[in-house]
Amino acid sequence: MPHRSLGRLHSDVDLILGSKTQRIVQPPNRGLVVHANTGKRRPKQPYFQLRRHPTLVQSVTLASRVVGLGFLGKACLTPLIAKYSGGGGHNPPGGGSGGGGAGGNGGNAGGNVSNALVSDHEKDKKKLAPVSITLVSFAVSRKAYTKLTAQFAKEYEEKTGIAVKFRLSFGGSGTQARAVVDGLPGDMVALALPLDVHKICDTGLINKDWQECAPNKSVVCESHVAIVSRKGNPKNVKSWSDLTRPDVQVITANPKTAGVARWNFLALWGHKQDQGEEASLDYCKKVFENVPIQPRDAREASDVFYKQGQGDVSLNYENEVILTNETYGDGALPYVVPDNNVLIEFPVAIVDKNIDRKKPETRVAAEAFLQYLFTPTAQQEFMDCGFRPVDKAMKKKSKLPKVRGIWTVDDKLGGWAATQKHFFDEKGILDQIQRHVGEKRLAERRAKKR
């Protein structure tokens, strides 16, 4: 059988896999993307052999297998192949110079990759070692990601022969983001708002193009802010306007630690924004004057409201309310998802610096999982856990109530960078409100002592 040289790995490559050709194309500023154009008679286990690049061989062989997964029309290989194919003069394992890329030593691309031959006589019989992925996520996603990681691992091992072991960490989104920045070795993050991913990205741990690595800007599911009330809704709370009444105590999580609290705050701000900033500020001050306690995250806020019985109403994710009501059964509480509501977006990203410290197969599995989250199977699981899907076909199947006047942070508040600076930075709007509430309560306590 005739064979081809692998040529310039950092640009456009043809691989001989069994009896067919599979093309690897590297788009601008991105890693390599494997396109399954092998035809109908693709071998069950494509194979080839690179004599001088065993790590590269294993990675690309794995990637060619991943192409066969039903949920992956494409498998992003990003730094995998670039790491051993020039692109800055890195020396590939096993000898050879890192020429062919920017700053290389002038040799053949990828360290004399042209000498690498493809064999259809030697099949890869070696059992591939398992990989481990640490997923760091926000508190109320536990049920969804516990199921999704198990489903993915089973299907992935069946199709590739590689076992994927997930380590899962859950907590308040802001706390989780800070933990990753401070050294928590997360390979992937699934957080409560894009802002938390941007904060990790700003440290260089996540590539700046993370939103381009998956559909829908890497947002895997959505939700809205819901208002939960007591049995029978004795305070007759039905809308945003009712939250400022002096007889209504509101439970909402701490915006410093919880993503849900920041979404709650933005939803409150957006209620009056069309009337000007002063109107929004005055409204938010009045609501926070009615907040007796601020739990650490969405799940703890549910415990405070449902278990401890504190507050007259609670602000939380719609999905968390649905899940909590299912858990409590007869103790389920009424809730409303008001109109003029913010679109809550839950993003997922690979922590590039962390995952690139592991063997290349880990990244291939992580990127496969990232794509898997957008499949109908995964989207259905998100729906079953109370989230709203991002897949258009699945949205039609959702039985959740329609909300009018949905708005996004990008459209109404100018994006996350502006939102962070204006509301959540030190001495921002949120700090002003919290200080106002603290000063008012201090004055009230002093007045009582007199």
Tab-separated table of C-alpha atoms in Angstrom:
chain	number	residue	atom	x	y	z
A	1	MET	CA	0.000	0.000	0.000
A	2	PRO	CA	1.428	3.406	-0.866
A	3	HIS	CA	2.035	5.749	2.010
A	4	ARG	CA	2.425	9.468	2.442
A	5	SER	CA	4.732	11.532	4.578
A	6	LEU	CA	2.964	13.413	7.336
A	7	GLY	CA	4.504	16.597	5.943
A	8	ARG	CA	4.100	19.876	7.858
A	9	LEU	CA	2.215	18.920	10.972
A	10	HIS	CA	1.678	22.520	11.995
A	11	SER	CA	-0.445	23.206	8.940
A	12	ASP	CA	-2.296	20.619	6.857
A	13	VAL	CA	-1.810	16.876	7.239
A	14	ASP	CA	-3.040	13.666	5.629
A	15	LEU	CA	-2.866	10.502	7.724
A	16	ILE	CA	-3.222	7.003	6.376
A	17	LEU	CA	-5.550	5.137	8.709
A	18	GLY	CA	-5.964	1.527	7.617
A	19	SER	CA	-6.957	1.750	3.982
A	20	LYS	CA	-8.379	5.253	4.034
A	21	THR	CA	-7.094	8.792	4.406
A	22	GLN	CA	-8.103	11.071	7.233
A	23	ARG	CA	-7.295	14.758	7.076
A	24	ILE	CA	-6.183	16.880	9.989
A	25	VAL	CA	-6.578	20.611	9.501
A	26	GLN	CA	-5.339	23.328	11.814
A	27	PRO	CA	-7.522	26.468	11.644
A	28	PRO	CA	-5.968	29.876	12.394
A	29	ASN	CA	-5.021	30.401	16.043
A	30	ARG	CA	-6.491	27.091	17.068
A	31	GLY	CA	-5.354	23.539	17.590
A	32	LEU	CA	-5.772	20.722	15.127
A	33	VAL	CA	-9.250	19.553	14.270
A	34	VAL	CA	-9.812	16.022	13.028
A	35	HIS	CA	-12.397	15.690	10.261
A	36	ALA	CA	-13.931	12.260	9.743
A	37	ASN	CA	-13.774	12.124	5.957
A	38	THR	CA	-12.620	8.538	5.833
A	39	GLY	CA	-15.623	7.270	3.898
A	40	LYS	CA	-18.058	4.503	4.723
A	41	ARG	CA	-15.417	1.803	5.156
A	42	ARG	CA	-13.489	3.408	7.954
A	43	PRO	CA	-11.649	0.768	10.033
A	44	LYS	CA	-13.047	0.105	13.466
A	45	GLN	CA	-9.726	1.021	15.050
A	46	PRO	CA	-7.671	3.308	12.795
A	47	TYR	CA	-3.977	2.892	13.319
A	48	PHE	CA	-0.644	4.137	12.103
A	49	GLN	CA	2.901	4.324	13.373
A	50	LEU	CA	5.283	7.231	13.759
A	51	ARG	CA	8.761	5.925	14.433
A	52	ARG	CA	10.143	8.999	16.154
A	53	HIS	CA	7.101	10.382	17.952
A	54	PRO	CA	5.489	7.786	20.239
A	55	THR	CA	3.567	10.401	22.268
A	56	LEU	CA	2.243	12.045	19.131
A	57	VAL	CA	1.322	8.669	17.693
A	58	GLN	CA	-0.743	7.753	20.717
A	59	SER	CA	-2.494	11.116	20.805
A	60	VAL	CA	-3.456	11.265	17.153
A	61	THR	CA	-4.411	7.588	17.098
A	62	LEU	CA	-6.721	8.269	20.024
A	63	ALA	CA	-8.128	11.314	18.295
A	64	SER	CA	-8.887	9.278	15.192
A	65	ARG	CA	-10.825	6.872	17.401
A	66	VAL	CA	-12.688	9.707	19.082
A	67	VAL	CA	-13.929	10.791	15.652
A	68	GLY	CA	-16.021	7.635	15.671
A	69	LEU	CA	-17.963	8.788	18.727
A	70	GLY	CA	-21.482	9.727	17.807
A	71	PHE	CA	-21.349	12.957	19.824
A	72	LEU	CA	-18.126	14.159	18.156
A	73	GLY	CA	-18.299	15.171	14.528
A	74	LYS	CA	-15.006	16.931	15.298
A	75	ALA	CA	-12.421	16.405	18.026
A	76	CYS	CA	-10.255	19.381	18.894
A	77	LEU	CA	-6.638	18.435	19.508
A	78	THR	CA	-5.382	21.964	20.216
A	79	PRO	CA	-1.912	21.884	21.813
A	80	LEU	CA	-1.511	18.104	21.497
A	81	ILE	CA	0.117	17.901	18.115
A	82	ALA	CA	1.514	21.424	18.076
A	83	LYS	CA	3.469	20.509	21.206
A	84	TYR	CA	5.490	17.949	19.276
A	85	SER	CA	5.486	19.498	15.825
A	86	GLY	CA	7.630	22.615	15.748
A	87	GLY	CA	5.697	25.781	16.562
A	88	GLY	CA	8.356	27.439	18.680
A	89	GLY	CA	11.257	25.048	18.346
A	90	HIS	CA	10.230	22.487	20.964
A	91	ASN	CA	12.144	19.233	20.783
A	92	PRO	CA	9.837	16.265	20.213
A	93	PRO	CA	10.333	13.214	22.352
A	94	GLY	CA	12.733	10.624	21.055
A	95	GLY	CA	15.007	12.967	19.149
A	96	GLY	CA	14.639	15.267	16.168
A	97	SER	CA	14.708	19.008	15.981
A	98	GLY	CA	11.704	21.233	16.482
A	99	GLY	CA	12.018	22.974	13.151
A	100	GLY	CA	9.267	24.002	10.835
A	101	GLY	CA	7.495	26.246	13.347
A	102	ALA	CA	8.187	29.790	14.407
A	103	GLY	CA	11.530	29.923	16.173
A	104	GLY	CA	12.436	26.351	15.141
A	105	ASN	CA	15.899	25.121	14.230
A	106	GLY	CA	15.305	24.991	10.526
A	107	GLY	CA	14.777	21.233	10.347
A	108	ASN	CA	11.911	19.318	8.894
A	109	ALA	CA	8.566	20.163	10.493
A	110	GLY	CA	8.007	18.434	13.778
A	111	GLY	CA	11.564	17.081	13.992
A	112	ASN	CA	11.966	15.175	10.713
A	113	VAL	CA	8.363	14.047	10.751
A	114	SER	CA	8.675	13.263	7.051
A	115	ASN	CA	10.500	10.061	8.067
A	116	ALA	CA	7.439	8.863	9.960
A	117	LEU	CA	5.731	6.086	8.069
A	118	VAL	CA	2.253	4.657	8.324
A	119	SER	CA	1.891	0.929	8.623
A	120	ASP	CA	-1.195	-1.126	7.920
A	121	HIS	CA	0.432	-4.295	9.221
A	122	GLU	CA	0.893	-3.317	12.869
A	123	LYS	CA	-2.213	-2.637	14.917
A	124	ASP	CA	-2.172	-0.863	18.210
A	125	LYS	CA	-2.901	-3.700	20.658
A	126	LYS	CA	-1.573	-1.923	23.710
A	127	LYS	CA	-4.209	-1.298	26.328
A	128	LEU	CA	-4.510	2.431	26.767
A	129	ALA	CA	-4.073	3.755	30.291
A	130	PRO	CA	-7.007	5.508	32.012
A	131	VAL	CA	-7.110	9.284	32.282
A	132	SER	CA	-8.405	11.415	35.140
A	133	ILE	CA	-10.249	14.727	34.804
A	134	THR	CA	-10.947	17.062	37.714
A	135	LEU	CA	-14.157	19.019	37.141
A	136	VAL	CA	-14.697	22.059	39.363
A	137	SER	CA	-18.305	23.205	39.367
A	138	PHE	CA	-20.883	25.304	41.217
A	139	ALA	CA	-22.998	23.954	44.049
A	140	VAL	CA	-26.365	23.240	42.459
A	141	SER	CA	-24.952	21.433	39.422
A	142	ARG	CA	-23.972	18.378	41.491
A	143	LYS	CA	-26.842	16.136	40.377
A	144	ALA	CA	-26.464	16.992	36.694
A	145	TYR	CA	-22.701	16.588	36.464
A	146	THR	CA	-22.623	13.463	38.608
A	147	LYS	CA	-24.879	11.784	36.068
A	148	LEU	CA	-23.322	13.336	32.965
A	149	THR	CA	-19.763	12.389	33.846
A	150	ALA	CA	-20.809	8.793	34.509
A	151	GLN	CA	-22.729	8.565	31.224
A	152	PHE	CA	-19.887	10.078	29.239
A	153	ALA	CA	-17.213	7.875	30.834
A	154	LYS	CA	-19.152	4.734	29.958
A	155	GLU	CA	-19.698	5.721	26.327
A	156	TYR	CA	-16.155	7.021	25.907
A	157	GLU	CA	-14.584	3.810	27.168
A	158	GLU	CA	-16.820	1.719	24.935
A	159	LYS	CA	-15.766	3.679	21.857
A	160	THR	CA	-12.083	4.354	22.591
A	161	GLY	CA	-10.997	1.726	25.090
A	162	ILE	CA	-9.894	4.440	27.509
A	163	ALA	CA	-11.383	4.707	30.975
A	164	VAL	CA	-12.058	8.265	32.166
A	165	LYS	CA	-12.118	8.884	35.900
A	166	PHE	CA	-13.738	12.132	36.994
A	167	ARG	CA	-12.974	13.919	40.227
A	168	LEU	CA	-15.800	16.330	41.049
A	169	SER	CA	-15.658	19.442	43.238
A	170	PHE	CA	-18.711	21.569	44.068
A	171	GLY	CA	-19.143	24.883	45.869
A	172	GLY	CA	-20.100	28.508	45.380
A	173	SER	CA	-19.052	29.605	41.905
A	174	GLY	CA	-16.997	32.578	43.071
A	175	THR	CA	-15.277	30.446	45.694
A	176	GLN	CA	-14.548	27.720	43.165
A	177	ALA	CA	-13.078	30.203	40.673
A	178	ARG	CA	-10.779	31.640	43.325
A	179	ALA	CA	-9.724	28.141	44.362
A	180	VAL	CA	-8.634	27.328	40.803
A	181	VAL	CA	-6.715	30.598	40.582
A	182	ASP	CA	-5.063	29.816	43.934
A	183	GLY	CA	-3.937	26.377	42.822
A	184	LEU	CA	-6.832	23.903	42.865
A	185	PRO	CA	-5.778	21.578	39.997
A	186	GLY	CA	-9.020	21.665	38.053
A	187	ASP	CA	-8.852	20.419	34.461
A	188	MET	CA	-12.297	21.770	33.618
A	189	VAL	CA	-14.580	24.348	35.203
A	190	ALA	CA	-18.361	24.480	34.976
A	191	LEU	CA	-19.310	27.693	36.726
A	192	ALA	CA	-22.388	29.763	37.440
A	193	LEU	CA	-21.582	32.708	35.211
A	194	PRO	CA	-19.105	33.640	32.459
A	195	LEU	CA	-17.586	36.287	34.752
A	196	ASP	CA	-15.995	33.610	36.936
A	197	VAL	CA	-14.427	31.907	33.930
A	198	HIS	CA	-13.114	35.272	32.717
A	199	LYS	CA	-11.426	35.776	36.094
A	200	ILE	CA	-9.556	32.488	35.698
A	201	CYS	CA	-8.770	33.380	32.091
A	202	ASP	CA	-7.226	36.674	33.208
A	203	THR	CA	-4.583	34.720	35.144
A	204	GLY	CA	-3.515	32.850	32.005
A	205	LEU	CA	-4.816	29.458	33.162
A	206	ILE	CA	-7.517	29.396	30.483
A	207	ASN	CA	-6.918	30.387	26.874
A	208	LYS	CA	-8.553	33.631	25.828
A	209	ASP	CA	-10.550	31.927	23.069
A	210	TRP	CA	-12.331	29.575	25.491
A	211	GLN	CA	-15.767	30.723	24.356
A	212	GLU	CA	-14.969	29.649	20.797
A	213	CYS	CA	-14.141	26.061	21.767
A	214	ALA	CA	-17.753	24.875	21.940
A	215	PRO	CA	-21.195	25.836	20.615
A	216	ASN	CA	-23.205	28.705	22.101
A	217	LYS	CA	-20.083	30.480	23.421
A	218	SER	CA	-19.465	27.459	25.671
A	219	VAL	CA	-22.710	28.023	27.610
A	220	VAL	CA	-24.190	24.557	28.155
A	221	CYS	CA	-27.486	25.399	29.862
A	222	GLU	CA	-29.524	28.335	31.137
A	223	SER	CA	-31.945	29.419	33.836
A	224	HIS	CA	-33.725	32.452	35.331
A	225	VAL	CA	-34.141	33.951	38.788
A	226	ALA	CA	-37.144	32.600	40.673
A	227	ILE	CA	-38.964	34.011	43.716
A	228	VAL	CA	-39.972	31.290	46.194
A	229	SER	CA	-42.618	32.014	48.846
A	230	ARG	CA	-44.116	30.205	51.807
A	231	LYS	CA	-47.036	27.729	51.634
A	232	GLY	CA	-50.063	29.541	50.352
A	233	ASN	CA	-47.956	32.647	49.658
A	234	PRO	CA	-49.241	34.471	52.785
A	235	LYS	CA	-47.393	37.686	51.917
A	236	ASN	CA	-48.855	37.615	48.372
A	237	VAL	CA	-45.467	38.128	46.707
A	238	LYS	CA	-45.857	37.891	42.943
A	239	SER	CA	-43.343	40.239	41.339
A	240	TRP	CA	-40.083	42.161	41.730
A	241	SER	CA	-41.945	45.159	43.153
A	242	ASP	CA	-43.171	43.188	46.179
A	243	LEU	CA	-39.602	42.610	47.413
A	244	THR	CA	-39.241	46.170	48.743
A	245	ARG	CA	-42.212	45.960	51.086
A	246	PRO	CA	-41.104	46.382	54.726
A	247	ASP	CA	-43.032	43.255	55.795
A	248	VAL	CA	-41.145	40.950	53.383
A	249	GLN	CA	-37.845	39.377	54.392
A	250	VAL	CA	-35.751	38.185	51.450
A	251	ILE	CA	-33.196	35.360	51.498
A	252	THR	CA	-30.472	35.631	48.869
A	253	ALA	CA	-26.929	34.252	48.835
A	254	ASN	CA	-23.766	36.340	49.281
A	255	PRO	CA	-22.650	37.990	46.007
A	256	LYS	CA	-19.026	37.778	47.167
A	257	THR	CA	-19.067	33.975	47.159
A	258	ALA	CA	-22.011	32.785	45.073
A	259	GLY	CA	-22.793	33.108	41.399
A	260	VAL	CA	-26.520	32.881	42.082
A	261	ALA	CA	-26.333	35.998	44.263
A	262	ARG	CA	-24.730	38.001	41.493
A	263	TRP	CA	-27.419	36.867	39.079
A	264	ASN	CA	-30.047	37.796	41.690
A	265	PHE	CA	-28.489	41.228	42.084
A	266	LEU	CA	-28.352	41.830	38.333
A	267	ALA	CA	-31.978	40.737	37.953
A	268	LEU	CA	-32.990	43.202	40.674
A	269	TRP	CA	-30.977	45.982	39.048
A	270	GLY	CA	-32.460	45.258	35.641
A	271	HIS	CA	-35.996	45.583	36.986
A	272	LYS	CA	-35.617	49.358	37.287
A	273	GLN	CA	-32.804	50.073	34.859
A	274	ASP	CA	-35.082	51.506	32.181
A	275	GLN	CA	-35.964	54.233	34.706
A	276	GLY	CA	-32.328	55.210	35.211
A	277	GLU	CA	-29.436	54.285	37.498
A	278	GLU	CA	-30.757	56.190	40.494
A	279	ALA	CA	-34.033	54.279	40.338
A	280	SER	CA	-32.171	50.946	40.152
A	281	LEU	CA	-29.862	51.904	43.023
A	282	ASP	CA	-32.725	53.008	45.256
A	283	TYR	CA	-34.701	49.840	44.490
A	284	CYS	CA	-31.749	47.517	45.201
A	285	LYS	CA	-30.993	49.311	48.477
A	286	LYS	CA	-34.568	48.757	49.648
A	287	VAL	CA	-34.475	45.049	48.720
A	288	PHE	CA	-31.159	44.464	50.519
A	289	GLU	CA	-32.502	46.262	53.573
A	290	ASN	CA	-34.947	43.338	53.737
A	291	VAL	CA	-32.190	40.676	53.563
A	292	PRO	CA	-31.519	39.276	57.083
A	293	ILE	CA	-28.896	36.704	56.080
A	294	GLN	CA	-26.729	35.943	53.044
A	295	PRO	CA	-25.781	32.235	52.750
A	296	ARG	CA	-22.620	31.134	50.918
A	297	ASP	CA	-24.243	29.614	47.821
A	298	ALA	CA	-27.503	28.615	46.163
A	299	ARG	CA	-27.780	25.258	47.934
A	300	GLU	CA	-27.160	26.779	51.358
A	301	ALA	CA	-29.732	29.481	50.578
A	302	SER	CA	-32.257	26.696	49.936
A	303	ASP	CA	-31.397	25.081	53.279
A	304	VAL	CA	-31.812	28.385	55.125
A	305	PHE	CA	-35.221	28.960	53.547
A	306	TYR	CA	-36.640	25.419	53.424
A	307	LYS	CA	-35.037	23.733	56.463
A	308	GLN	CA	-34.487	26.607	58.853
A	309	GLY	CA	-37.627	28.489	57.866
A	310	GLN	CA	-35.955	31.889	57.693
A	311	GLY	CA	-37.370	34.644	55.476
A	312	ASP	CA	-40.667	35.197	53.693
A	313	VAL	CA	-39.304	34.724	50.175
A	314	SER	CA	-36.096	33.430	48.629
A	315	LEU	CA	-34.321	34.386	45.410
A	316	ASN	CA	-32.655	31.477	43.680
A	317	TYR	CA	-32.060	29.727	40.379
A	318	GLU	CA	-35.228	28.349	38.845
A	319	ASN	CA	-33.465	24.979	38.452
A	320	GLU	CA	-32.478	24.914	42.138
A	321	VAL	CA	-36.060	25.625	43.175
A	322	ILE	CA	-37.367	22.821	40.951
A	323	LEU	CA	-34.825	20.348	42.327
A	324	THR	CA	-35.415	21.387	45.940
A	325	ASN	CA	-39.197	21.055	45.550
A	326	GLU	CA	-38.724	17.544	44.157
A	327	THR	CA	-36.566	16.689	47.156
A	328	TYR	CA	-39.077	18.016	49.684
A	329	GLY	CA	-42.128	16.432	48.057
A	330	ASP	CA	-45.091	17.474	50.186
A	331	GLY	CA	-42.947	20.265	51.584
A	332	ALA	CA	-42.554	21.862	48.159
A	333	LEU	CA	-43.072	25.612	48.088
A	334	PRO	CA	-44.731	27.845	45.486
A	335	TYR	CA	-42.584	30.004	43.258
A	336	VAL	CA	-42.832	32.395	40.352
A	337	VAL	CA	-40.375	33.233	37.577
A	338	PRO	CA	-41.102	36.940	36.988
A	339	ASP	CA	-41.066	38.579	33.588
A	340	ASN	CA	-38.324	41.096	32.795
A	341	ASN	CA	-35.808	38.471	33.910
A	342	VAL	CA	-32.102	38.018	33.238
A	343	LEU	CA	-30.927	35.086	31.114
A	344	ILE	CA	-28.658	33.081	33.414
A	345	GLU	CA	-25.865	31.399	31.457
A	346	PHE	CA	-23.807	28.471	32.786
A	347	PRO	CA	-20.470	28.123	30.941
A	348	VAL	CA	-17.911	25.314	30.780
A	349	ALA	CA	-14.217	25.646	29.929
A	350	ILE	CA	-11.034	23.622	29.912
A	351	VAL	CA	-8.302	24.920	32.224
A	352	ASP	CA	-5.557	24.780	29.602
A	353	LYS	CA	-2.502	25.314	31.789
A	354	ASN	CA	-3.573	22.576	34.197
A	355	ILE	CA	-4.629	19.994	31.648
A	356	ASP	CA	-1.511	20.494	29.520
A	357	ARG	CA	0.576	19.278	32.467
A	358	LYS	CA	-1.055	15.886	32.018
A	359	LYS	CA	-0.632	13.362	29.248
A	360	PRO	CA	-2.166	14.435	25.916
A	361	GLU	CA	-4.951	11.850	26.095
A	362	THR	CA	-6.446	13.792	28.987
A	363	ARG	CA	-7.069	16.828	26.808
A	364	VAL	CA	-8.631	14.701	24.076
A	365	ALA	CA	-11.044	13.206	26.609
A	366	ALA	CA	-11.815	16.604	28.157
A	367	GLU	CA	-12.583	18.165	24.787
A	368	ALA	CA	-14.754	15.191	23.918
A	369	PHE	CA	-16.671	15.724	27.169
A	370	LEU	CA	-17.030	19.425	26.400
A	371	GLN	CA	-18.684	18.587	23.064
A	372	TYR	CA	-20.773	15.851	24.680
A	373	LEU	CA	-22.482	18.410	26.922
A	374	PHE	CA	-24.213	19.880	23.867
A	375	THR	CA	-25.692	16.588	22.647
A	376	PRO	CA	-29.423	15.867	23.006
A	377	THR	CA	-28.609	13.226	25.634
A	378	ALA	CA	-26.755	15.697	27.838
A	379	GLN	CA	-29.234	18.490	27.197
A	380	GLN	CA	-32.049	16.192	28.292
A	381	GLU	CA	-30.177	15.483	31.512
A	382	PHE	CA	-29.846	19.207	32.181
A	383	MET	CA	-33.597	19.552	31.584
A	384	ASP	CA	-34.313	16.701	33.995
A	385	CYS	CA	-32.358	18.631	36.633
A	386	GLY	CA	-34.426	21.794	36.127
A	387	PHE	CA	-32.098	23.691	33.785
A	388	ARG	CA	-33.220	25.200	30.505
A	389	PRO	CA	-31.468	23.683	27.465
A	390	VAL	CA	-29.515	25.653	24.875
A	391	ASP	CA	-30.232	23.207	22.057
A	392	LYS	CA	-33.028	24.668	19.901
A	393	ALA	CA	-34.782	21.341	19.347
A	394	MET	CA	-34.676	20.553	23.057
A	395	LYS	CA	-36.040	23.997	23.939
A	396	LYS	CA	-39.261	23.080	22.139
A	397	LYS	CA	-39.623	20.064	24.432
A	398	SER	CA	-39.158	22.052	27.628
A	399	LYS	CA	-42.255	22.307	29.793
A	400	LEU	CA	-40.973	25.225	31.853
A	401	PRO	CA	-43.067	28.416	31.706
A	402	LYS	CA	-42.230	31.015	29.108
A	403	VAL	CA	-40.773	34.230	30.455
A	404	ARG	CA	-41.347	37.555	28.735
A	405	GLY	CA	-38.800	40.325	28.590
A	406	ILE	CA	-35.690	38.157	28.891
A	407	TRP	CA	-32.492	40.179	28.708
A	408	THR	CA	-28.765	39.385	28.738
A	409	VAL	CA	-25.780	40.965	30.436
A	410	ASP	CA	-24.239	41.698	27.045
A	411	ASP	CA	-27.322	43.467	25.726
A	412	LYS	CA	-28.415	45.432	28.789
A	413	LEU	CA	-25.275	45.959	30.862
A	414	GLY	CA	-22.534	46.187	28.243
A	415	GLY	CA	-20.865	42.816	28.839
A	416	TRP	CA	-19.083	41.155	31.737
A	417	ALA	CA	-16.024	43.383	31.869
A	418	ALA	CA	-18.181	46.476	32.304
A	419	THR	CA	-20.484	44.640	34.723
A	420	GLN	CA	-17.609	43.536	36.932
A	421	LYS	CA	-16.117	47.023	37.071
A	422	HIS	CA	-19.386	48.850	37.664
A	423	PHE	CA	-21.059	46.480	40.118
A	424	PHE	CA	-18.684	43.986	41.701
A	425	ASP	CA	-15.237	45.594	41.907
A	426	GLU	CA	-14.121	47.132	45.174
A	427	LYS	CA	-16.117	50.317	45.865
A	428	GLY	CA	-18.542	49.370	43.096
A	429	ILE	CA	-22.328	49.544	43.264
A	430	LEU	CA	-22.665	46.367	45.323
A	431	ASP	CA	-20.203	47.635	47.940
A	432	GLN	CA	-22.114	50.893	48.117
A	433	ILE	CA	-25.370	49.029	48.761
A	434	GLN	CA	-23.864	46.721	51.361
A	435	ARG	CA	-22.294	49.690	53.153
A	436	HIS	CA	-25.609	51.547	53.091
A	437	VAL	CA	-27.410	48.560	54.624
A	438	GLY	CA	-24.724	48.119	57.285
A	439	GLU	CA	-24.815	51.768	58.268
A	440	LYS	CA	-28.604	51.778	58.458
A	441	ARG	CA	-28.722	48.721	60.703
A	442	LEU	CA	-26.016	50.119	62.958
A	443	ALA	CA	-27.992	53.331	63.317
A	444	GLU	CA	-31.150	51.334	64.154
A	445	ARG	CA	-29.348	49.339	66.849
A	446	ARG	CA	-27.927	52.501	68.396
A	447	ALA	CA	-31.358	54.107	68.372
A	448	LYS	CA	-32.843	51.120	70.246
A	449	LYS	CA	-30.236	51.422	73.017
A	450	ARG	CA	-31.158	55.016	73.714
